[in-house]
């Protein structure tokens, strides 16, 4: 099941990589300084600090509105290489599965350590898929609403407009205008595999030729 979920994440990782490359080659890379300065948080000045913040915004101590932009590393020169991470996780799980399917060829020592290997192999995907999901949220409705509001408010020292409209990332700073298509594969649902909090223990008894192996 974990291998299947990782296989579903592969096209998502490909889409993230292609989207980042498109941003890197477009004027939208001018948004990088803002991301670096704010550490991925968008700020909008608020004139009425008494009202409740509309989701997904949060009120800052100064009364302004802030929103942490999911997947903000798409605007960084060094995003995570999810494709390589997925290949590595899948390869490890495939080796473990091969050992599960052929336990007779393994020594007692190897068999008793198999539960730990299963747990260890699934622990990586359990941590990796939530990281990929964070980048997926870049194109989810809450992020689209946040980008729309941020770009419609006057920004201190910046005239950049950044929004997602009809599956397209739109960038405009007055002198440059660019539109980048966002594939539907980016929002494909992924499931985080369930894994015990600690490795299981196994006790094996083989009849004949071998002693009891705790």
mmCIF file of C-alpha atoms in Angstrom:
data_model
loop_
_atom_site.group_PDB
_atom_site.id
_atom_site.type_symbol
_atom_site.label_atom_id
_atom_site.label_comp_id
_atom_site.label_asym_id
_atom_site.label_seq_id
_atom_site.Cartn_x
_atom_site.Cartn_y
_atom_site.Cartn_z
ATOM 1 C CA UNK A 1 0.000 0.000 0.000
ATOM 2 C CA UNK A 2 2.842 2.380 0.791
ATOM 3 C CA UNK A 3 4.492 1.670 -2.563
ATOM 4 C CA UNK A 4 1.186 2.398 -4.316
ATOM 5 C CA UNK A 5 0.832 5.739 -2.501
ATOM 6 C CA UNK A 6 4.396 6.684 -3.423
ATOM 7 C CA UNK A 7 3.661 5.803 -7.054
ATOM 8 C CA UNK A 8 0.686 8.213 -6.949
ATOM 9 C CA UNK A 9 2.999 10.919 -5.601
ATOM 10 C CA UNK A 10 5.441 10.615 -8.517
ATOM 11 C CA UNK A 11 3.372 12.679 -11.033
ATOM 12 C CA UNK A 12 2.752 15.250 -8.283
ATOM 13 C CA UNK A 13 6.499 15.556 -7.720
ATOM 14 C CA UNK A 14 7.050 15.880 -11.473
ATOM 15 C CA UNK A 15 4.468 18.681 -11.614
ATOM 16 C CA UNK A 16 6.104 20.508 -8.697
ATOM 17 C CA UNK A 17 9.495 20.311 -10.433
ATOM 18 C CA UNK A 18 8.086 21.551 -13.766
ATOM 19 C CA UNK A 19 6.211 24.397 -12.081
ATOM 20 C CA UNK A 20 9.336 25.494 -10.220
ATOM 21 C CA UNK A 21 11.378 25.419 -13.421
ATOM 22 C CA UNK A 22 8.728 27.539 -15.190
ATOM 23 C CA UNK A 23 8.810 30.062 -12.324
ATOM 24 C CA UNK A 24 12.615 30.107 -12.360
ATOM 25 C CA UNK A 25 12.656 30.937 -16.083
ATOM 26 C CA UNK A 26 9.931 33.605 -15.871
ATOM 27 C CA UNK A 27 9.710 37.133 -14.407
ATOM 28 C CA UNK A 28 7.846 35.537 -11.477
ATOM 29 C CA UNK A 29 11.274 34.810 -10.003
ATOM 30 C CA UNK A 30 11.229 38.510 -9.003
ATOM 31 C CA UNK A 31 8.954 37.357 -6.194
ATOM 32 C CA UNK A 32 11.912 35.540 -4.549
ATOM 33 C CA UNK A 33 13.184 38.612 -2.617
ATOM 34 C CA UNK A 34 9.754 39.057 -1.003
ATOM 35 C CA UNK A 35 9.642 35.390 -0.017
ATOM 36 C CA UNK A 36 13.163 35.533 1.443
ATOM 37 C CA UNK A 37 12.389 38.725 3.356
ATOM 38 C CA UNK A 38 9.128 37.467 4.842
ATOM 39 C CA UNK A 39 10.073 33.763 5.110
ATOM 40 C CA UNK A 40 7.057 32.798 3.036
ATOM 41 C CA UNK A 41 4.511 34.942 4.879
ATOM 42 C CA UNK A 42 2.261 37.376 3.002
ATOM 43 C CA UNK A 43 1.263 40.570 4.843
ATOM 44 C CA UNK A 44 -1.688 42.848 4.100
ATOM 45 C CA UNK A 45 -2.274 46.098 5.945
ATOM 46 C CA UNK A 46 -5.593 46.109 7.777
ATOM 47 C CA UNK A 47 -7.575 49.278 8.493
ATOM 48 C CA UNK A 48 -9.965 47.646 10.943
ATOM 49 C CA UNK A 49 -8.197 45.624 13.625
ATOM 50 C CA UNK A 50 -11.446 44.919 15.457
ATOM 51 C CA UNK A 51 -12.898 42.499 12.928
ATOM 52 C CA UNK A 52 -12.172 38.796 12.959
ATOM 53 C CA UNK A 53 -9.688 37.586 10.353
ATOM 54 C CA UNK A 54 -11.293 35.739 7.440
ATOM 55 C CA UNK A 55 -9.860 32.245 7.073
ATOM 56 C CA UNK A 56 -7.058 31.513 6.133
ATOM 57 C CA UNK A 57 -5.611 34.841 7.347
ATOM 58 C CA UNK A 58 -4.262 35.539 10.848
ATOM 59 C CA UNK A 59 -4.003 38.812 12.726
ATOM 60 C CA UNK A 60 -0.492 40.061 13.566
ATOM 61 C CA UNK A 61 0.354 41.931 16.773
ATOM 62 C CA UNK A 62 0.329 45.196 14.832
ATOM 63 C CA UNK A 63 -3.212 44.534 13.569
ATOM 64 C CA UNK A 64 -2.162 43.590 10.029
ATOM 65 C CA UNK A 65 -3.162 40.337 8.342
ATOM 66 C CA UNK A 66 -0.687 37.545 7.683
ATOM 67 C CA UNK A 67 -0.880 34.281 5.762
ATOM 68 C CA UNK A 68 1.832 31.659 5.501
ATOM 69 C CA UNK A 69 2.062 30.753 1.830
ATOM 70 C CA UNK A 70 2.177 26.940 1.400
ATOM 71 C CA UNK A 71 4.795 25.736 -1.037
ATOM 72 C CA UNK A 72 6.632 29.067 -0.884
ATOM 73 C CA UNK A 73 9.879 27.233 -1.744
ATOM 74 C CA UNK A 74 8.548 27.086 -5.298
ATOM 75 C CA UNK A 75 9.908 30.624 -5.404
ATOM 76 C CA UNK A 76 13.296 29.544 -4.062
ATOM 77 C CA UNK A 77 16.332 28.560 -6.170
ATOM 78 C CA UNK A 78 16.634 25.365 -4.080
ATOM 79 C CA UNK A 79 13.340 23.469 -3.674
ATOM 80 C CA UNK A 80 13.336 19.883 -2.337
ATOM 81 C CA UNK A 81 14.052 17.195 -4.931
ATOM 82 C CA UNK A 82 10.919 15.155 -4.304
ATOM 83 C CA UNK A 83 11.485 12.975 -7.377
ATOM 84 C CA UNK A 84 14.800 11.682 -6.058
ATOM 85 C CA UNK A 85 13.367 11.175 -2.554
ATOM 86 C CA UNK A 86 10.452 9.162 -3.944
ATOM 87 C CA UNK A 87 12.730 6.961 -6.071
ATOM 88 C CA UNK A 88 14.849 6.216 -3.020
ATOM 89 C CA UNK A 89 11.848 5.342 -0.828
ATOM 90 C CA UNK A 90 10.314 3.107 -3.497
ATOM 91 C CA UNK A 91 13.598 1.233 -4.041
ATOM 92 C CA UNK A 92 13.972 0.538 -0.301
ATOM 93 C CA UNK A 93 10.380 -0.700 -0.004
ATOM 94 C CA UNK A 94 10.736 -2.947 -3.055
ATOM 95 C CA UNK A 95 13.786 -4.641 -1.518
ATOM 96 C CA UNK A 96 11.895 -5.204 1.725
ATOM 97 C CA UNK A 97 8.909 -6.610 -0.161
ATOM 98 C CA UNK A 98 11.195 -9.040 -2.005
ATOM 99 C CA UNK A 99 12.505 -10.302 1.344
ATOM 100 C CA UNK A 100 8.957 -10.689 2.680
ATOM 101 C CA UNK A 101 7.981 -12.805 -0.334
ATOM 102 C CA UNK A 102 10.960 -15.122 0.071
ATOM 103 C CA UNK A 103 11.656 -15.621 3.802
ATOM 104 C CA UNK A 104 13.028 -19.160 3.348
ATOM 105 C CA UNK A 105 16.130 -17.791 1.644
ATOM 106 C CA UNK A 106 16.951 -15.650 4.660
ATOM 107 C CA UNK A 107 18.689 -16.567 7.872
ATOM 108 C CA UNK A 108 16.898 -16.549 11.203
ATOM 109 C CA UNK A 109 18.713 -13.352 12.068
ATOM 110 C CA UNK A 110 17.441 -11.612 8.916
ATOM 111 C CA UNK A 111 13.870 -12.802 9.455
ATOM 112 C CA UNK A 112 13.744 -11.579 13.051
ATOM 113 C CA UNK A 113 14.893 -8.141 11.904
ATOM 114 C CA UNK A 114 12.348 -7.967 9.054
ATOM 115 C CA UNK A 115 9.637 -6.184 11.131
ATOM 116 C CA UNK A 116 12.136 -3.459 12.002
ATOM 117 C CA UNK A 117 13.073 -3.068 8.330
ATOM 118 C CA UNK A 118 9.398 -2.796 7.372
ATOM 119 C CA UNK A 119 8.829 -0.137 10.022
ATOM 120 C CA UNK A 120 11.977 1.768 9.040
ATOM 121 C CA UNK A 121 11.127 1.635 5.307
ATOM 122 C CA UNK A 122 7.611 3.024 5.830
ATOM 123 C CA UNK A 123 8.784 5.732 8.212
ATOM 124 C CA UNK A 124 10.395 7.682 5.336
ATOM 125 C CA UNK A 125 7.206 7.920 3.222
ATOM 126 C CA UNK A 126 5.206 8.820 6.343
ATOM 127 C CA UNK A 127 7.392 11.927 6.671
ATOM 128 C CA UNK A 128 7.855 12.637 2.945
ATOM 129 C CA UNK A 129 4.248 12.684 1.738
ATOM 130 C CA UNK A 130 3.161 15.465 4.173
ATOM 131 C CA UNK A 131 6.012 17.606 2.782
ATOM 132 C CA UNK A 132 4.696 17.054 -0.746
ATOM 133 C CA UNK A 133 1.150 17.833 0.428
ATOM 134 C CA UNK A 134 2.375 21.192 1.722
ATOM 135 C CA UNK A 135 3.482 22.109 -1.810
ATOM 136 C CA UNK A 136 0.156 20.856 -3.187
ATOM 137 C CA UNK A 137 -1.668 23.372 -0.981
ATOM 138 C CA UNK A 138 -0.099 26.125 -3.081
ATOM 139 C CA UNK A 139 -2.915 25.564 -5.610
ATOM 140 C CA UNK A 140 -5.697 24.816 -3.106
ATOM 141 C CA UNK A 141 -8.660 27.183 -2.571
ATOM 142 C CA UNK A 142 -7.284 28.733 0.639
ATOM 143 C CA UNK A 143 -4.000 29.693 -1.033
ATOM 144 C CA UNK A 144 -5.798 30.997 -4.124
ATOM 145 C CA UNK A 145 -7.940 33.226 -1.882
ATOM 146 C CA UNK A 146 -4.877 34.423 0.039
ATOM 147 C CA UNK A 147 -2.930 35.292 -3.125
ATOM 148 C CA UNK A 148 -5.966 37.091 -4.534
ATOM 149 C CA UNK A 149 -6.347 39.247 -1.428
ATOM 150 C CA UNK A 150 -2.613 39.880 -1.108
ATOM 151 C CA UNK A 151 -2.273 41.018 -4.733
ATOM 152 C CA UNK A 152 -5.315 43.309 -4.494
ATOM 153 C CA UNK A 153 -3.889 45.281 -1.561
ATOM 154 C CA UNK A 154 -1.194 47.973 -1.915
ATOM 155 C CA UNK A 155 2.123 46.459 -0.827
ATOM 156 C CA UNK A 156 4.795 48.469 0.894
ATOM 157 C CA UNK A 157 7.720 48.868 -1.535
ATOM 158 C CA UNK A 158 6.299 46.436 -4.107
ATOM 159 C CA UNK A 159 3.860 46.582 -7.005
ATOM 160 C CA UNK A 160 3.860 42.819 -7.673
ATOM 161 C CA UNK A 161 0.558 41.136 -8.457
ATOM 162 C CA UNK A 162 0.514 37.387 -7.825
ATOM 163 C CA UNK A 163 -2.627 35.269 -8.074
ATOM 164 C CA UNK A 164 -3.920 31.928 -9.312
ATOM 165 C CA UNK A 165 -6.810 32.219 -11.734
ATOM 166 C CA UNK A 166 -8.484 29.339 -13.590
ATOM 167 C CA UNK A 167 -5.556 26.982 -12.990
ATOM 168 C CA UNK A 168 -2.985 29.586 -14.044
ATOM 169 C CA UNK A 169 -0.365 31.382 -11.962
ATOM 170 C CA UNK A 170 -0.499 35.058 -12.953
ATOM 171 C CA UNK A 171 2.424 37.395 -12.246
ATOM 172 C CA UNK A 172 2.511 41.121 -13.032
ATOM 173 C CA UNK A 173 4.775 43.885 -11.743
ATOM 174 C CA UNK A 174 3.851 46.656 -14.177
ATOM 175 C CA UNK A 175 6.715 46.020 -16.582
ATOM 176 C CA UNK A 176 6.457 42.231 -16.883
ATOM 177 C CA UNK A 177 3.404 40.016 -17.189
ATOM 178 C CA UNK A 178 3.581 36.226 -17.144
ATOM 179 C CA UNK A 179 1.114 33.355 -16.923
ATOM 180 C CA UNK A 180 2.124 29.816 -15.981
ATOM 181 C CA UNK A 181 -0.311 26.930 -16.323
ATOM 182 C CA UNK A 182 -0.693 24.742 -13.217
ATOM 183 C CA UNK A 183 -1.409 21.099 -14.039
ATOM 184 C CA UNK A 184 -4.343 19.359 -12.347
ATOM 185 C CA UNK A 185 -1.864 16.661 -11.289
ATOM 186 C CA UNK A 186 -0.582 19.039 -8.614
ATOM 187 C CA UNK A 187 -3.770 18.618 -6.559
ATOM 188 C CA UNK A 188 -4.057 14.829 -6.838
ATOM 189 C CA UNK A 189 -5.083 13.476 -3.390
ATOM 190 C CA UNK A 190 -2.328 11.642 -1.515
ATOM 191 C CA UNK A 191 -2.636 9.459 1.574
ATOM 192 C CA UNK A 192 -0.046 9.309 4.333
ATOM 193 C CA UNK A 193 0.737 5.646 5.129
ATOM 194 C CA UNK A 194 0.053 4.552 8.693
ATOM 195 C CA UNK A 195 3.069 3.396 10.676
ATOM 196 C CA UNK A 196 3.405 2.315 14.327
ATOM 197 C CA UNK A 197 5.139 4.764 16.604
ATOM 198 C CA UNK A 198 7.802 2.171 17.360
ATOM 199 C CA UNK A 199 9.030 -0.983 15.586
ATOM 200 C CA UNK A 200 7.243 -4.272 16.191
ATOM 201 C CA UNK A 201 8.979 -7.280 17.707
ATOM 202 C CA UNK A 202 8.975 -10.755 16.168
ATOM 203 C CA UNK A 203 9.709 -14.142 17.730
ATOM 204 C CA UNK A 204 10.432 -17.008 15.340
ATOM 205 C CA UNK A 205 10.571 -20.760 15.983
ATOM 206 C CA UNK A 206 11.692 -23.038 13.166
ATOM 207 C CA UNK A 207 11.388 -26.811 13.497
ATOM 208 C CA UNK A 208 14.492 -28.880 12.828
ATOM 209 C CA UNK A 209 18.049 -27.816 12.299
ATOM 210 C CA UNK A 210 17.763 -24.487 14.068
ATOM 211 C CA UNK A 211 17.437 -23.535 17.686
ATOM 212 C CA UNK A 212 14.850 -21.156 19.046
ATOM 213 C CA UNK A 213 15.609 -17.598 17.932
ATOM 214 C CA UNK A 214 14.103 -14.911 20.188
#
